[in-house]
């Protein structure tokens, strides 16, 4: 039996990440090779013409799974009946802008989009926030869409997770598909903590700990962490544009694993609403290791945390608490 199409919203769809993301969704990379989709693309009025150009290209690509395209600048029309919402649109920080200015702009964007999702999206809509500050944008969205379950509002740290896997694979000269169970803790910012204390590599002699194979704690506790934390800036320096294809690919990975499940014995990183696990303050959107099954994520419990990790986890939590306070001050 052919499946009914799923309506997927992409905001900021005429932008760089949107342009990389929509063909991936239309090809089945996000929801599977047998799942038809209807794409809902939203952008701001100044981008309407470019958005229409993206719609023309989607038609021209003749994707078999793509059963319809809605391209609009109307937020209510964009949100109507969507089961997956990927929030890529936001206000980027420009030179000379204070953090509070950027936060004020994003708080107002996410407040209005939360209301539209609440009123028009499908009841169990899964939301992924990509636009920065991603964790705090997701928190604002949660506040203003109270009927969407808190567990359905997440932010993207899979890009950081994939970056960590990539660095380990490059260092060891192994396939990235053989590296698993890194963890990104905390904020999608330069305070995030990429943790490989529980990560393993598949070898001919079975699974081996990353720390044992790398055999260089100074690198793992130093350069490895800063490389992953600052990878976005390094790509901007190289491309003069921010990460787009890797962000789009990670967004597909995040939703696909959430909807279709993680492989047995493997966890991934997702920014989710904290319940106090690992002594992270409840009420923050914080990146944890999670497994997914039957469309639900759950935090992987019982991983040992050493003193080095604890400090890093607390530092990124402190930044998120400060961002939360800043965001709430922008509301008043």
Short mmCIF file of C-alpha atoms in Angstrom, two decimals:
data_model
loop_
_atom_site.label_atom_id
_atom_site.label_comp_id
_atom_site.label_asym_id
_atom_site.label_seq_id
_atom_site.Cartn_x
_atom_site.Cartn_y
_atom_site.Cartn_z
CA UNK A 1 0.00 0.00 0.00
CA UNK A 2 1.29 3.48 -0.89
CA UNK A 3 1.70 5.67 2.18
CA UNK A 4 -0.19 8.94 2.60
CA UNK A 5 2.06 11.96 2.02
CA UNK A 6 3.51 13.72 5.06
CA UNK A 7 3.46 17.52 5.10
CA UNK A 8 6.90 18.93 5.98
CA UNK A 9 7.47 22.60 6.73
CA UNK A 10 10.81 24.32 6.05
CA UNK A 11 11.04 27.95 7.17
CA UNK A 12 13.71 30.21 5.67
CA UNK A 13 13.36 27.92 2.66
CA UNK A 14 14.88 30.34 0.12
CA UNK A 15 18.09 30.61 2.15
CA UNK A 16 21.28 28.59 1.87
CA UNK A 17 20.35 25.76 4.24
CA UNK A 18 16.80 25.63 2.85
CA UNK A 19 18.12 25.31 -0.70
CA UNK A 20 20.29 22.34 0.36
CA UNK A 21 17.55 20.80 2.52
CA UNK A 22 14.44 20.73 0.33
CA UNK A 23 15.88 18.40 -2.35
CA UNK A 24 17.05 16.01 0.38
CA UNK A 25 13.53 15.89 1.82
CA UNK A 26 12.02 15.45 -1.66
CA UNK A 27 14.41 12.53 -2.32
CA UNK A 28 13.38 10.65 0.82
CA UNK A 29 16.57 11.29 2.78
CA UNK A 30 14.59 12.61 5.79
CA UNK A 31 11.57 10.29 6.03
CA UNK A 32 12.60 7.26 4.00
CA UNK A 33 12.62 6.12 0.36
CA UNK A 34 8.97 4.99 0.43
CA UNK A 35 7.43 8.03 2.18
CA UNK A 36 5.75 10.59 -0.11
CA UNK A 37 5.97 14.22 1.05
CA UNK A 38 4.28 17.55 0.48
CA UNK A 39 6.75 20.40 1.05
CA UNK A 40 5.60 23.60 2.74
CA UNK A 41 8.17 26.35 2.22
CA UNK A 42 7.99 29.62 4.13
CA UNK A 43 10.13 32.73 3.79
CA UNK A 44 9.83 36.48 4.34
CA UNK A 45 8.24 38.74 1.67
CA UNK A 46 11.57 40.14 0.36
CA UNK A 47 12.55 36.53 -0.49
CA UNK A 48 9.25 35.65 -2.19
CA UNK A 49 10.67 35.73 -5.71
CA UNK A 50 13.67 33.56 -4.78
CA UNK A 51 11.30 31.17 -2.97
CA UNK A 52 9.25 30.83 -6.16
CA UNK A 53 12.48 30.03 -8.01
CA UNK A 54 13.14 27.17 -5.56
CA UNK A 55 9.60 25.91 -6.17
CA UNK A 56 10.25 25.99 -9.95
CA UNK A 57 13.41 23.92 -9.46
CA UNK A 58 11.55 21.37 -7.32
CA UNK A 59 9.05 20.96 -10.17
CA UNK A 60 11.92 20.68 -12.66
CA UNK A 61 13.63 17.95 -10.62
CA UNK A 62 10.56 15.68 -11.01
CA UNK A 63 11.05 13.98 -7.64
CA UNK A 64 8.81 10.87 -7.55
CA UNK A 65 8.13 11.20 -3.79
CA UNK A 66 7.21 14.90 -3.97
CA UNK A 67 3.40 15.09 -4.11
CA UNK A 68 2.99 18.84 -3.78
CA UNK A 69 4.72 22.13 -2.96
CA UNK A 70 3.33 25.08 -1.00
CA UNK A 71 5.58 28.15 -1.32
CA UNK A 72 4.32 31.08 0.72
CA UNK A 73 5.12 34.12 2.85
CA UNK A 74 1.96 33.52 4.93
CA UNK A 75 2.84 31.74 8.18
CA UNK A 76 -0.66 30.28 8.72
CA UNK A 77 -0.75 28.77 5.22
CA UNK A 78 2.77 27.41 5.70
CA UNK A 79 1.90 25.66 8.99
CA UNK A 80 -1.44 24.17 7.89
CA UNK A 81 -1.49 20.42 8.58
CA UNK A 82 2.27 19.93 8.84
CA UNK A 83 3.55 16.88 10.78
CA UNK A 84 7.23 17.88 10.68
CA UNK A 85 8.49 21.46 11.01
CA UNK A 86 12.13 22.37 10.37
CA UNK A 87 12.70 25.92 11.55
CA UNK A 88 15.65 27.23 9.57
CA UNK A 89 14.50 30.86 9.35
CA UNK A 90 15.81 33.29 11.94
CA UNK A 91 17.55 36.62 12.29
CA UNK A 92 21.33 36.23 11.84
CA UNK A 93 23.70 38.27 13.96
CA UNK A 94 25.21 41.07 11.92
CA UNK A 95 28.42 42.95 12.54
CA UNK A 96 28.14 45.44 15.38
CA UNK A 97 24.97 43.85 16.81
CA UNK A 98 24.72 43.08 20.50
CA UNK A 99 23.50 39.62 21.58
CA UNK A 100 20.41 41.22 23.10
CA UNK A 101 19.48 42.82 19.75
CA UNK A 102 19.72 39.45 17.96
CA UNK A 103 17.80 37.75 20.76
CA UNK A 104 15.00 40.36 20.62
CA UNK A 105 14.56 39.78 16.87
CA UNK A 106 14.53 35.99 17.23
CA UNK A 107 12.22 35.99 20.24
CA UNK A 108 9.60 37.87 18.22
CA UNK A 109 10.05 35.55 15.18
CA UNK A 110 9.74 32.37 17.26
CA UNK A 111 6.86 33.72 19.31
CA UNK A 112 4.78 34.32 16.17
CA UNK A 113 5.78 31.04 14.49
CA UNK A 114 4.94 29.15 17.70
CA UNK A 115 1.42 30.60 17.63
CA UNK A 116 0.98 29.62 13.97
CA UNK A 117 2.17 26.05 14.59
CA UNK A 118 -0.09 25.80 17.63
CA UNK A 119 -3.13 26.87 15.63
CA UNK A 120 -2.52 25.20 12.27
CA UNK A 121 -0.06 22.28 12.48
CA UNK A 122 -1.05 18.61 12.85
CA UNK A 123 -1.65 17.64 16.51
CA UNK A 124 1.54 15.59 17.05
CA UNK A 125 3.82 17.80 14.94
CA UNK A 126 7.56 17.21 15.47
CA UNK A 127 9.56 20.45 15.54
CA UNK A 128 13.29 20.88 14.88
CA UNK A 129 14.83 24.33 15.39
CA UNK A 130 17.99 24.95 13.33
CA UNK A 131 18.25 28.78 13.40
CA UNK A 132 20.58 30.21 16.03
CA UNK A 133 20.48 30.61 18.96
CA UNK A 134 18.85 27.22 18.33
CA UNK A 135 18.38 25.98 21.91
CA UNK A 136 16.85 29.23 23.11
CA UNK A 137 14.73 29.73 19.97
CA UNK A 138 13.32 26.24 20.66
CA UNK A 139 12.61 27.18 24.28
CA UNK A 140 10.68 30.30 23.18
CA UNK A 141 8.74 28.20 20.67
CA UNK A 142 7.83 25.75 23.44
CA UNK A 143 6.61 28.58 25.69
CA UNK A 144 4.28 29.97 23.03
CA UNK A 145 2.97 26.66 21.68
CA UNK A 146 1.74 25.09 24.93
CA UNK A 147 -0.48 22.53 23.18
CA UNK A 148 2.50 21.01 21.32
CA UNK A 149 4.02 18.41 23.71
CA UNK A 150 7.37 19.60 25.14
CA UNK A 151 8.97 16.36 23.92
CA UNK A 152 8.07 17.33 20.34
CA UNK A 153 10.20 20.49 20.38
CA UNK A 154 13.89 19.92 19.73
CA UNK A 155 16.92 21.73 18.38
CA UNK A 156 19.74 20.65 16.10
CA UNK A 157 22.98 19.44 17.69
CA UNK A 158 23.30 16.51 15.29
CA UNK A 159 25.56 18.68 13.14
CA UNK A 160 27.99 18.96 16.08
CA UNK A 161 27.59 15.21 16.75
CA UNK A 162 28.42 14.41 13.11
CA UNK A 163 31.37 16.82 13.22
CA UNK A 164 32.72 14.94 16.25
CA UNK A 165 32.37 11.58 14.45
CA UNK A 166 34.09 13.09 11.41
CA UNK A 167 37.07 14.35 13.42
CA UNK A 168 37.58 10.94 15.06
CA UNK A 169 37.31 9.14 11.72
CA UNK A 170 39.88 11.49 10.16
CA UNK A 171 42.25 11.16 13.10
CA UNK A 172 42.14 7.34 13.10
CA UNK A 173 41.84 6.85 9.33
CA UNK A 174 38.65 4.79 9.73
CA UNK A 175 35.24 4.97 8.06
CA UNK A 176 32.94 7.46 9.79
CA UNK A 177 30.20 4.80 9.74
CA UNK A 178 32.38 2.70 12.07
CA UNK A 179 32.51 5.45 14.74
CA UNK A 180 29.56 5.81 17.11
CA UNK A 181 28.26 7.09 20.43
CA UNK A 182 29.98 10.43 20.73
CA UNK A 183 27.90 12.86 22.81
CA UNK A 184 27.30 16.57 22.40
CA UNK A 185 26.27 18.07 25.73
CA UNK A 186 24.60 21.45 26.09
CA UNK A 187 24.28 24.43 23.81
CA UNK A 188 24.73 24.58 20.04
CA UNK A 189 27.40 27.22 20.57
CA UNK A 190 31.12 27.34 21.24
CA UNK A 191 30.48 26.19 24.86
CA UNK A 192 29.08 22.82 23.73
CA UNK A 193 30.96 19.82 25.07
CA UNK A 194 31.84 17.09 22.55
CA UNK A 195 32.43 14.01 24.73
CA UNK A 196 34.03 10.80 23.39
CA UNK A 197 34.44 9.01 26.73
CA UNK A 198 31.77 6.47 25.72
CA UNK A 199 32.39 6.49 21.96
CA UNK A 200 33.58 3.36 20.15
CA UNK A 201 35.06 2.33 16.80
CA UNK A 202 34.25 -0.90 15.00
CA UNK A 203 37.51 -2.74 14.26
CA UNK A 204 38.36 -6.22 12.96
CA UNK A 205 38.84 -7.18 16.63
CA UNK A 206 35.41 -5.87 17.70
CA UNK A 207 34.35 -2.51 19.14
CA UNK A 208 37.13 -0.54 20.83
CA UNK A 209 36.90 2.69 22.88
CA UNK A 210 37.86 5.84 20.96
CA UNK A 211 40.07 7.00 23.85
CA UNK A 212 42.08 3.76 23.73
CA UNK A 213 42.56 3.90 19.93
CA UNK A 214 43.44 7.60 19.76
CA UNK A 215 45.78 7.17 22.74
CA UNK A 216 46.28 10.93 23.05
CA UNK A 217 44.28 12.46 25.90
CA UNK A 218 45.84 15.87 25.35
CA UNK A 219 44.36 15.96 21.82
CA UNK A 220 40.97 14.55 22.87
CA UNK A 221 40.66 16.99 25.81
CA UNK A 222 42.02 19.95 23.85
CA UNK A 223 42.25 20.39 20.09
CA UNK A 224 39.51 17.85 19.30
CA UNK A 225 37.01 19.74 21.49
CA UNK A 226 37.90 23.20 20.16
CA UNK A 227 37.85 21.98 16.53
CA UNK A 228 34.28 20.68 16.92
CA UNK A 229 33.19 23.75 18.92
CA UNK A 230 34.57 26.18 16.32
CA UNK A 231 33.95 24.22 13.13
CA UNK A 232 31.16 26.55 12.02
CA UNK A 233 33.50 29.55 12.18
CA UNK A 234 36.18 27.62 10.28
CA UNK A 235 33.71 26.92 7.46
CA UNK A 236 32.65 30.57 7.28
CA UNK A 237 36.34 31.51 7.01
CA UNK A 238 36.86 29.00 4.18
CA UNK A 239 33.61 29.46 2.21
CA UNK A 240 32.71 33.03 3.19
CA UNK A 241 29.29 31.45 3.86
CA UNK A 242 28.03 29.41 6.79
CA UNK A 243 27.61 25.61 6.81
CA UNK A 244 24.65 24.70 4.64
CA UNK A 245 24.89 21.22 3.15
CA UNK A 246 26.20 19.71 6.40
CA UNK A 247 23.47 21.46 8.42
CA UNK A 248 20.79 20.26 5.99
CA UNK A 249 22.16 16.71 6.08
CA UNK A 250 22.23 16.74 9.90
CA UNK A 251 18.62 18.01 10.01
CA UNK A 252 17.61 15.01 7.87
CA UNK A 253 19.56 12.66 10.16
CA UNK A 254 17.88 14.16 13.25
CA UNK A 255 14.32 13.78 11.94
CA UNK A 256 14.94 10.40 10.30
CA UNK A 257 16.30 8.84 13.48
CA UNK A 258 13.54 10.45 15.57
CA UNK A 259 10.79 9.13 13.27
CA UNK A 260 12.28 5.79 12.15
CA UNK A 261 14.42 4.97 15.21
CA UNK A 262 18.13 4.71 16.07
CA UNK A 263 20.01 1.46 15.38
CA UNK A 264 20.28 -0.94 18.33
CA UNK A 265 23.26 -0.01 20.53
CA UNK A 266 23.66 3.45 19.00
CA UNK A 267 22.72 6.82 20.41
CA UNK A 268 22.71 10.26 18.81
CA UNK A 269 22.70 13.83 20.15
CA UNK A 270 19.53 15.96 20.17
CA UNK A 271 18.73 19.24 21.89
CA UNK A 272 15.70 18.34 24.04
CA UNK A 273 13.75 19.69 27.01
CA UNK A 274 15.75 18.82 30.13
CA UNK A 275 14.09 16.76 32.85
CA UNK A 276 17.03 17.17 35.23
CA UNK A 277 18.96 14.13 33.93
CA UNK A 278 22.73 14.27 34.62
CA UNK A 279 22.07 17.18 37.02
CA UNK A 280 21.34 19.52 34.11
CA UNK A 281 18.84 22.18 35.24
CA UNK A 282 15.30 21.23 34.22
CA UNK A 283 13.55 23.63 31.86
CA UNK A 284 16.43 24.22 29.44
CA UNK A 285 16.67 22.88 25.90
CA UNK A 286 19.98 21.04 26.28
CA UNK A 287 21.75 18.50 24.08
CA UNK A 288 21.80 14.97 25.47
CA UNK A 289 22.59 11.49 24.15
CA UNK A 290 19.27 9.92 23.09
CA UNK A 291 17.92 6.77 21.52
CA UNK A 292 14.72 6.87 19.46
CA UNK A 293 12.00 4.26 19.05
CA UNK A 294 8.43 4.45 17.72
CA UNK A 295 8.75 8.18 17.08
CA UNK A 296 9.84 9.01 20.65
CA UNK A 297 13.28 9.95 21.98
CA UNK A 298 14.60 9.03 25.41
CA UNK A 299 17.73 10.23 27.17
CA UNK A 300 20.43 7.57 27.56
CA UNK A 301 20.89 7.19 31.32
CA UNK A 302 23.71 5.97 33.51
CA UNK A 303 26.77 7.14 31.56
CA UNK A 304 29.64 7.90 33.97
CA UNK A 305 30.68 11.56 34.10
CA UNK A 306 34.22 12.44 35.18
CA UNK A 307 35.25 15.73 36.76
CA UNK A 308 36.54 17.19 33.46
CA UNK A 309 33.19 16.43 31.78
CA UNK A 310 31.16 17.76 34.71
CA UNK A 311 32.84 21.17 34.49
CA UNK A 312 32.25 21.39 30.73
CA UNK A 313 28.60 20.27 31.09
CA UNK A 314 27.99 22.84 33.84
CA UNK A 315 29.61 25.66 31.84
CA UNK A 316 27.37 25.13 28.82
CA UNK A 317 24.30 24.83 31.11
CA UNK A 318 25.25 28.16 32.70
CA UNK A 319 25.38 29.79 29.26
CA UNK A 320 21.95 28.36 28.40
CA UNK A 321 20.48 29.66 31.68
CA UNK A 322 21.90 33.09 30.90
CA UNK A 323 20.45 32.96 27.34
CA UNK A 324 17.08 31.93 28.77
CA UNK A 325 17.10 34.94 31.13
CA UNK A 326 18.09 37.23 28.24
CA UNK A 327 15.28 35.83 26.08
CA UNK A 328 12.69 36.32 28.82
CA UNK A 329 13.91 39.87 29.38
CA UNK A 330 13.28 40.52 25.66
CA UNK A 331 9.67 39.41 26.13
CA UNK A 332 8.89 42.01 28.74
#
